[in-house]
mmCIF file of C-alpha atoms in Angstrom:
data_model
loop_
_atom_site.group_PDB
_atom_site.id
_atom_site.type_symbol
_atom_site.label_atom_id
_atom_site.label_comp_id
_atom_site.label_asym_id
_atom_site.label_seq_id
_atom_site.Cartn_x
_atom_site.Cartn_y
_atom_site.Cartn_z
ATOM 1 C CA MET J 1 34.906 77.006 -17.273
ATOM 2 C CA LEU J 2 32.659 78.482 -19.969
ATOM 3 C CA LYS J 3 35.337 77.755 -22.547
ATOM 4 C CA ASN J 4 35.447 74.127 -21.458
ATOM 5 C CA ILE J 5 31.635 73.834 -21.618
ATOM 6 C CA VAL J 6 31.626 75.199 -25.165
ATOM 7 C CA MET J 7 34.416 72.815 -26.119
ATOM 8 C CA ILE J 8 32.579 69.819 -24.658
ATOM 9 C CA MET J 9 29.294 70.672 -26.386
ATOM 10 C CA SER J 10 30.968 71.329 -29.728
ATOM 11 C CA LYS J 11 32.819 68.019 -29.572
ATOM 12 C CA TYR J 12 30.352 65.738 -27.757
ATOM 13 C CA TRP J 13 26.930 67.230 -28.522
ATOM 14 C CA LYS J 14 25.874 64.031 -30.273
ATOM 15 C CA VAL J 15 26.616 62.007 -27.141
ATOM 16 C CA PHE J 16 24.572 64.349 -24.938
ATOM 17 C CA LEU J 17 21.753 65.512 -27.236
ATOM 18 C CA LEU J 18 21.218 62.617 -29.633
ATOM 19 C CA THR J 19 22.131 59.547 -27.625
ATOM 20 C CA GLY J 20 21.547 60.839 -24.097
ATOM 21 C CA VAL J 21 18.336 62.782 -24.607
ATOM 22 C CA GLY J 22 17.046 60.191 -27.055
ATOM 23 C CA TYR J 23 17.419 57.293 -24.626
ATOM 24 C CA THR J 24 16.081 59.398 -21.753
ATOM 25 C CA LEU J 25 12.881 60.312 -23.610
ATOM 26 C CA LEU J 26 12.466 56.774 -24.950
ATOM 27 C CA LEU J 27 12.822 55.262 -21.476
ATOM 28 C CA SER J 28 10.423 57.843 -20.020
ATOM 29 C CA ALA J 29 7.804 57.319 -22.734
ATOM 30 C CA LEU J 30 7.928 53.517 -22.476
ATOM 31 C CA THR J 31 7.774 53.697 -18.683
ATOM 32 C CA VAL J 32 4.692 55.924 -18.634
ATOM 33 C CA PHE J 33 2.980 53.961 -21.433
ATOM 34 C CA PHE J 34 3.391 50.543 -19.831
ATOM 35 C CA GLY J 35 3.088 52.036 -16.360
ATOM 36 C CA THR J 36 -0.307 53.466 -17.285
ATOM 37 C CA ILE J 37 -1.545 50.091 -18.520
ATOM 38 C CA LEU J 38 -0.162 48.352 -15.449
ATOM 39 C CA GLY J 39 -1.558 51.069 -13.193
ATOM 40 C CA ILE J 40 -5.069 50.548 -14.565
ATOM 41 C CA LEU J 41 -4.812 46.777 -14.064
ATOM 42 C CA ILE J 42 -3.489 47.143 -10.500
ATOM 43 C CA CYS J 43 -6.172 49.713 -9.725
ATOM 44 C CA LEU J 44 -8.940 47.430 -10.958
ATOM 45 C CA GLY J 45 -7.374 44.559 -9.024
ATOM 46 C CA ARG J 46 -7.358 46.569 -5.802
ATOM 47 C CA MET J 47 -10.984 47.532 -6.383
ATOM 48 C CA SER J 48 -11.955 43.936 -7.171
ATOM 49 C CA LYS J 49 -14.196 41.925 -4.886
ATOM 50 C CA VAL J 50 -11.898 38.902 -5.304
ATOM 51 C CA LYS J 51 -9.934 38.939 -2.049
ATOM 52 C CA ILE J 52 -6.889 37.080 -3.392
ATOM 53 C CA LEU J 53 -6.497 39.442 -6.341
ATOM 54 C CA LYS J 54 -7.126 42.483 -4.158
ATOM 55 C CA GLY J 55 -4.589 41.296 -1.592
ATOM 56 C CA PHE J 56 -1.967 40.513 -4.244
ATOM 57 C CA CYS J 57 -2.259 43.940 -5.899
ATOM 58 C CA SER J 58 -2.214 45.729 -2.539
ATOM 59 C CA THR J 59 0.906 43.819 -1.503
ATOM 60 C CA ILE J 60 2.733 44.692 -4.716
ATOM 61 C CA VAL J 61 1.918 48.391 -4.260
ATOM 62 C CA ASP J 62 3.067 48.313 -0.627
ATOM 63 C CA ILE J 63 6.376 46.670 -1.566
ATOM 64 C CA ILE J 64 7.094 49.109 -4.404
ATOM 65 C CA ARG J 65 6.160 52.169 -2.353
ATOM 66 C CA GLY J 66 8.198 50.916 0.614
ATOM 67 C CA THR J 67 11.485 50.263 -1.210
ATOM 68 C CA PRO J 68 13.911 52.586 -3.062
ATOM 69 C CA MET J 69 13.624 52.815 -6.837
ATOM 70 C CA LEU J 70 17.333 52.096 -7.251
ATOM 71 C CA LEU J 71 16.867 48.783 -5.430
ATOM 72 C CA GLN J 72 13.938 47.951 -7.721
ATOM 73 C CA ILE J 73 16.074 48.708 -10.780
ATOM 74 C CA TYR J 74 18.768 46.356 -9.492
ATOM 75 C CA VAL J 75 16.198 43.611 -8.930
ATOM 76 C CA GLY J 76 14.677 44.163 -12.369
ATOM 77 C CA TYR J 77 18.086 44.234 -14.038
ATOM 78 C CA PHE J 78 19.191 40.914 -12.560
ATOM 79 C CA LEU J 79 15.833 39.138 -12.162
ATOM 80 C CA VAL J 80 13.895 39.924 -15.358
ATOM 81 C CA PRO J 81 16.363 38.165 -17.733
ATOM 82 C CA LYS J 82 16.176 35.044 -15.535
ATOM 83 C CA LEU J 83 12.369 34.969 -15.452
ATOM 84 C CA LEU J 84 11.814 35.354 -19.187
ATOM 85 C CA PRO J 85 12.406 32.409 -21.522
ATOM 86 C CA PHE J 86 14.053 34.650 -24.110
ATOM 87 C CA GLN J 87 16.991 37.018 -23.984
ATOM 88 C CA VAL J 88 16.274 40.657 -23.153
ATOM 89 C CA SER J 89 18.509 43.687 -23.391
ATOM 90 C CA GLU J 90 19.728 45.681 -20.408
ATOM 91 C CA PHE J 91 17.544 48.559 -21.570
ATOM 92 C CA ALA J 92 14.441 46.339 -21.598
ATOM 93 C CA ALA J 93 15.165 44.957 -18.117
ATOM 94 C CA VAL J 94 15.559 48.456 -16.679
ATOM 95 C CA THR J 95 12.406 49.591 -18.486
ATOM 96 C CA VAL J 96 10.409 46.781 -16.858
ATOM 97 C CA ALA J 97 11.597 47.896 -13.417
ATOM 98 C CA PHE J 98 10.672 51.519 -14.136
ATOM 99 C CA ALA J 99 7.266 50.520 -15.535
ATOM 100 C CA ILE J 100 6.385 48.434 -12.469
ATOM 101 C CA ASN J 101 7.348 51.306 -10.176
ATOM 102 C CA SER J 102 5.356 53.797 -12.236
ATOM 103 C CA GLY J 103 2.354 51.459 -12.485
ATOM 104 C CA CYS J 104 2.119 51.053 -8.723
ATOM 105 C CA TYR J 105 2.173 54.786 -8.109
ATOM 106 C CA LEU J 106 -0.234 55.509 -10.970
ATOM 107 C CA SER J 107 -2.661 52.886 -9.651
ATOM 108 C CA GLU J 108 -3.377 55.187 -6.704
ATOM 109 C CA ALA J 109 -4.006 58.083 -9.069
ATOM 110 C CA PHE J 110 -6.359 55.958 -11.178
ATOM 111 C CA ARG J 111 -8.242 54.821 -8.097
ATOM 112 C CA SER J 112 -8.811 58.421 -7.015
ATOM 113 C CA GLY J 113 -9.798 59.324 -10.578
ATOM 114 C CA ILE J 114 -12.359 56.508 -10.755
ATOM 115 C CA GLN J 115 -13.775 57.416 -7.362
ATOM 116 C CA ALA J 116 -14.127 61.022 -8.537
ATOM 117 C CA VAL J 117 -16.510 59.929 -11.323
ATOM 118 C CA ASP J 118 -20.139 60.197 -10.254
ATOM 119 C CA ARG J 119 -21.549 56.795 -9.255
ATOM 120 C CA GLY J 120 -24.602 57.543 -11.329
ATOM 121 C CA GLN J 121 -22.451 57.090 -14.442
ATOM 122 C CA MET J 122 -21.934 53.417 -13.662
ATOM 123 C CA GLU J 123 -25.581 52.917 -12.750
ATOM 124 C CA ALA J 124 -26.700 54.587 -15.977
ATOM 125 C CA ALA J 125 -24.320 52.456 -18.043
ATOM 126 C CA ARG J 126 -25.496 49.258 -16.367
ATOM 127 C CA SER J 127 -29.145 50.247 -16.900
ATOM 128 C CA LEU J 128 -28.410 50.525 -20.618
ATOM 129 C CA GLY J 129 -27.338 46.887 -20.681
ATOM 130 C CA LEU J 130 -23.556 47.249 -20.425
ATOM 131 C CA THR J 131 -21.642 44.779 -18.307
ATOM 132 C CA TYR J 132 -19.428 46.020 -15.477
ATOM 133 C CA SER J 133 -16.270 45.632 -17.584
ATOM 134 C CA GLN J 134 -17.871 47.375 -20.597
ATOM 135 C CA ALA J 135 -19.082 50.239 -18.437
ATOM 136 C CA MET J 136 -15.667 50.587 -16.836
ATOM 137 C CA LYS J 137 -13.873 50.501 -20.185
ATOM 138 C CA ASN J 138 -16.170 52.774 -22.186
ATOM 139 C CA VAL J 139 -17.636 55.121 -19.575
ATOM 140 C CA ILE J 140 -15.678 55.298 -16.320
ATOM 141 C CA LEU J 141 -12.030 54.929 -17.345
ATOM 142 C CA PRO J 142 -12.076 57.642 -20.072
ATOM 143 C CA GLN J 143 -13.410 60.127 -17.521
ATOM 144 C CA ALA J 144 -10.970 58.925 -14.860
ATOM 145 C CA ILE J 145 -7.996 59.358 -17.212
ATOM 146 C CA LYS J 146 -9.143 62.878 -17.983
ATOM 147 C CA ASN J 147 -9.401 63.584 -14.261
ATOM 148 C CA ILE J 148 -5.867 62.419 -13.518
ATOM 149 C CA LEU J 149 -4.148 63.900 -16.587
ATOM 150 C CA PRO J 150 -2.156 66.322 -14.390
ATOM 151 C CA ALA J 151 -0.922 63.347 -12.344
ATOM 152 C CA LEU J 152 0.069 61.510 -15.534
ATOM 153 C CA GLY J 153 1.931 64.582 -16.732
ATOM 154 C CA ASN J 154 3.756 64.921 -13.431
ATOM 155 C CA GLU J 155 4.655 61.227 -13.543
ATOM 156 C CA PHE J 156 6.203 61.671 -16.999
ATOM 157 C CA ILE J 157 8.277 64.610 -15.745
ATOM 158 C CA MET J 158 9.344 62.747 -12.597
ATOM 159 C CA ILE J 159 10.317 59.647 -14.573
ATOM 160 C CA THR J 160 12.348 61.800 -16.970
ATOM 161 C CA LYS J 161 14.455 62.956 -14.034
ATOM 162 C CA ASP J 162 14.519 59.546 -12.349
ATOM 163 C CA THR J 163 15.994 57.942 -15.472
ATOM 164 C CA SER J 164 19.307 59.256 -14.163
ATOM 165 C CA LEU J 165 19.293 56.207 -11.841
ATOM 166 C CA ALA J 166 19.571 53.976 -14.909
ATOM 167 C CA SER J 167 23.102 55.299 -15.469
ATOM 168 C CA THR J 168 24.157 52.657 -12.925
ATOM 169 C CA PHE J 169 23.876 50.178 -15.803
ATOM 170 C CA PHE J 170 25.134 52.466 -18.599
ATOM 171 C CA ILE J 171 22.072 52.102 -20.823
ATOM 172 C CA GLY J 172 22.732 55.345 -22.723
ATOM 173 C CA GLU J 173 20.587 58.076 -21.117
ATOM 174 C CA VAL J 174 21.834 61.562 -20.199
ATOM 175 C CA MET J 175 23.708 60.594 -17.024
ATOM 176 C CA THR J 176 25.437 57.772 -18.892
ATOM 177 C CA SER J 177 26.542 60.358 -21.451
ATOM 178 C CA TYR J 178 27.901 62.434 -18.577
ATOM 179 C CA LEU J 179 29.921 59.493 -17.246
ATOM 180 C CA LYS J 180 31.360 58.756 -20.694
ATOM 181 C CA VAL J 181 32.352 62.349 -21.485
ATOM 182 C CA LYS J 182 33.686 62.949 -17.975
ATOM 183 C CA GLY J 183 35.857 59.853 -18.305
ATOM 184 C CA ILE J 184 37.333 61.211 -21.534
ATOM 185 C CA THR J 185 37.760 64.888 -20.624
ATOM 186 C CA TYR J 186 38.178 64.697 -16.820
ATOM 187 C CA LEU J 187 36.050 67.855 -16.625
ATOM 188 C CA THR J 188 33.539 66.832 -13.965
ATOM 189 C CA MET J 189 31.916 70.159 -13.079
ATOM 190 C CA GLU J 190 31.546 71.307 -16.676
ATOM 191 C CA CYS J 191 29.850 68.036 -17.646
ATOM 192 C CA LEU J 192 27.535 68.258 -14.642
ATOM 193 C CA ILE J 193 26.484 71.775 -15.622
ATOM 194 C CA ILE J 194 25.645 70.578 -19.139
ATOM 195 C CA VAL J 195 23.595 67.688 -17.734
ATOM 196 C CA ALA J 196 21.759 70.017 -15.335
ATOM 197 C CA VAL J 197 20.825 72.356 -18.190
ATOM 198 C CA ILE J 198 19.615 69.441 -20.335
ATOM 199 C CA TYR J 199 17.349 68.094 -17.569
ATOM 200 C CA TYR J 200 16.056 71.592 -16.799
ATOM 201 C CA VAL J 201 15.185 72.273 -20.437
ATOM 202 C CA LEU J 202 13.548 68.844 -20.817
ATOM 203 C CA THR J 203 11.330 69.327 -17.762
ATOM 204 C CA LYS J 204 10.380 72.859 -18.816
ATOM 205 C CA VAL J 205 9.434 71.757 -22.338
ATOM 206 C CA LEU J 206 7.447 68.787 -21.044
ATOM 207 C CA SER J 207 5.674 70.982 -18.474
ATOM 208 C CA PHE J 208 4.725 73.437 -21.222
ATOM 209 C CA ILE J 209 3.354 70.699 -23.501
ATOM 210 C CA ILE J 210 1.390 69.053 -20.694
ATOM 211 C CA GLY J 211 0.026 72.419 -19.556
ATOM 212 C CA LYS J 212 -1.223 73.203 -23.065
ATOM 213 C CA LEU J 213 -2.879 69.785 -23.298
ATOM 214 C CA GLU J 214 -4.630 70.301 -19.969
ATOM 215 C CA ARG J 215 -5.913 73.738 -21.020
ATOM 216 C CA ARG J 216 -7.191 72.330 -24.305
ATOM 217 C CA LEU J 217 -9.061 69.580 -22.489
ATOM 218 C CA ARG J 218 -10.586 72.085 -20.071
ATOM 219 C CA THR J 219 -11.683 74.216 -23.016
ATOM 220 C CA SER J 220 -13.317 71.192 -24.666
ATOM 221 C CA ASP J 221 -15.416 70.690 -21.538
#
């Protein structure tokens, strides 16, 4: 088995490490980036005093949290190209589905982060002449993001592993690389071991980087 693993890596390392890992990290980064923006918007919508907006955002979160991610990816894959007036790639459609899922979960983290900021901060900002939106943007949200940095880091790690679901549509991430190489070599177990090691190393490296960032932020306090 070890001989086969070495043979696969020596022959198909570009498929696994360049294409697979590259697409996995790209999909994860785009998901967390747009998911963070969407999460902030959904959070503010759920905290809004406008009942229609609050109800809409709450409904979206309930639907996303109550349905499997794979189902959401299917819906995004088939629905997004039909909704947009221009052509989008399969990768973009899957990314939209991942970002919506991530945004809904992150909205809860942002809400807890905002609520953890002392209410006096908002009152002080408003007393200085800032509007509610200015105070939220310049005073509250920066502190809230700092409060939920561990949650953001965990979301990035979770999304990195969940990108394996995107292999259903062969968009190029690690599990897609596994399916391609397995189809050529017929060495299922060896390819699975390689994929497991890649995901393990990715999560360990990301955990280390996020941990260092958190410690640096705590030191700056």
